[in-house]
Amino acid sequence: MVKKFAFIDKSYKPTRNDLICLFKVTPNNMSYEEAVNNVALESSVGTWTPVSSNQKYVNRLGAKVFAVSGDWAKIAYPQELFEEGSVSNILSSIAGNVFGMKAVKGLRLEDIKFPKKLLESFPGPRYGIEGYRKILKIKDRPLVGTIVKPKLGLNAKDHAKVAYDSWIGGCDLVKDDENLSSQKFNPFEKRAAKTLEMCDKASEETGEKKGYLINVTSEAMTMLGRADIVKELGGKFVMHDIITAGFASLETLRKNCKLGIHAHRAMHGAFTENPDHGLSMMCVADFARMAGVDSLHIGTGIGKMKGGKREVGEISEEIEDRKVVKTKHRLAQDWAGLKPVFSVCSGGIYPGHIPYLIKNFGKDIIIQAGGGIHGHPNGTEVGSTAMRQAVDATMDGETLEHYGRSHKELMSAMEFWGKVRF
Ligand code: CAP
Ligand code: MG
């Protein structure tokens, strides 16, 4: 006789070879048990009816719902279910059909705990925090970055000039915006050549190492060609839109390109925002660390984008720490040998936000501002200087108000944006 809910086993104790998922399940016109059983079967070896083609040896690969608390369920998956080193393959099981099943009104995958062997089949970051600091020769302060604005429309020459002014003013990093790739108004090759030339010039003139995070996102072969161009021109970093391009594309880039990878998460909000449905940013961050990004946008808790302080803080720990402890909706994780990823705080940031960002997320962050630099009333170069001054003041334990009295760039930024509230 087939057990009624064969994928539920509350007496099961997960082993160190299991992948664990934390799901919030909202059943659709059925009992919680039936809904969660459906989730476990569809995301592992089952379908809506028993099949005559089943074999006994397949049964041991079935997922097991082993803990339920309120709407939340933990499901264990034996790691043999998954292809090693493939984010897409894991997602197609645990975050695949299940989100569209009639059995659930809502289904939220909040966090995943990976077993060591599966985790170590992924490369993780090539550089991570330490590697970026080494390339840029910056020991113990947050990195200051900007996004060239306007986000689209500038030609390659003007783009490079905005980048140059940003570096000269004090930025360490300049990046492309997520939707700039190789449009007719600013073709990739031309932009790469001109902007990297300006990057070298600014490095020489300031005596500081500068970096350009150029967006190579495209179909795989073109993307790799672009990464090669960057390398030939002496660039040290590329940027990738990990959600719109996809994790397989990211894995291709990590495998074939030895440059630092800056990961933009544009489009994540389409599936991370609803607390009752979709995939959390925590899960995205897990896969990004495994696939090997070196820096990742995680939010700010304060700027123009959604994402509260607690959530952003927890994601930052998740991608930086060796051992991540369990919280209410986060599972513990030992990251073994996978390097820490640099957290990127961006979106509506201006110098007045710096003390908050450093206080809450520490010095191992990349602080990025587009509008908050190029929108300065005295222009990009002064805007960059104001941002660097805000970082220096905060690292020296001084208030921006006090520091601003002897640093006019910062003072004018504070006066200009002082009343901004998001
Ligand atoms: C920031 C930004 C980033 C956002 C994305 C933008 O510009 O370039 O793409 O930070 O959000 O276009 O909005 P501003 P997140 O500094 O001008 O706001 O980092 O949360 O993924
Ligand atoms: Mg952007």
GROMACS .gro file of C-alpha atoms in nm, residues 8 69 84 91 101 111 151 200 202 230 237 257 270 277 295 343 348 373 385 405-406:
model
   21
    8ILE     CA    1   0.647   1.360   0.458
   69SER     CA    2   0.622   2.496   1.199
   84GLU     CA    3   2.756   1.907  -0.925
   91LEU     CA    4   1.710   2.556  -0.942
  101MET     CA    5   0.156   2.426  -0.915
  111ASP     CA    6   1.679   2.986   0.228
  151LYS     CA    7   2.237   5.540  -1.744
  200ASP     CA    8   4.499   5.426  -1.666
  202ALA     CA    9   4.345   5.861  -1.371
  230VAL     CA   10   3.876   4.388  -2.155
  237PHE     CA   11   3.707   4.363  -1.388
  257CYS     CA   12   3.744   3.472  -1.767
  270ALA     CA   13   1.018   4.037  -0.987
  277HIS     CA   14   0.583   3.367  -0.311
  295SER     CA   15   3.099   4.163  -0.571
  343SER     CA   16   2.870   4.348  -0.063
  348GLY     CA   17   1.976   5.637  -0.422
  373ILE     CA   18   2.779   6.186  -0.735
  385THR     CA   19   3.538   6.412  -0.378
  405ARG     CA   20   3.323   7.270   0.783
  406SER     CA   21   3.672   7.219   0.645
   0.00000   0.00000   0.00000
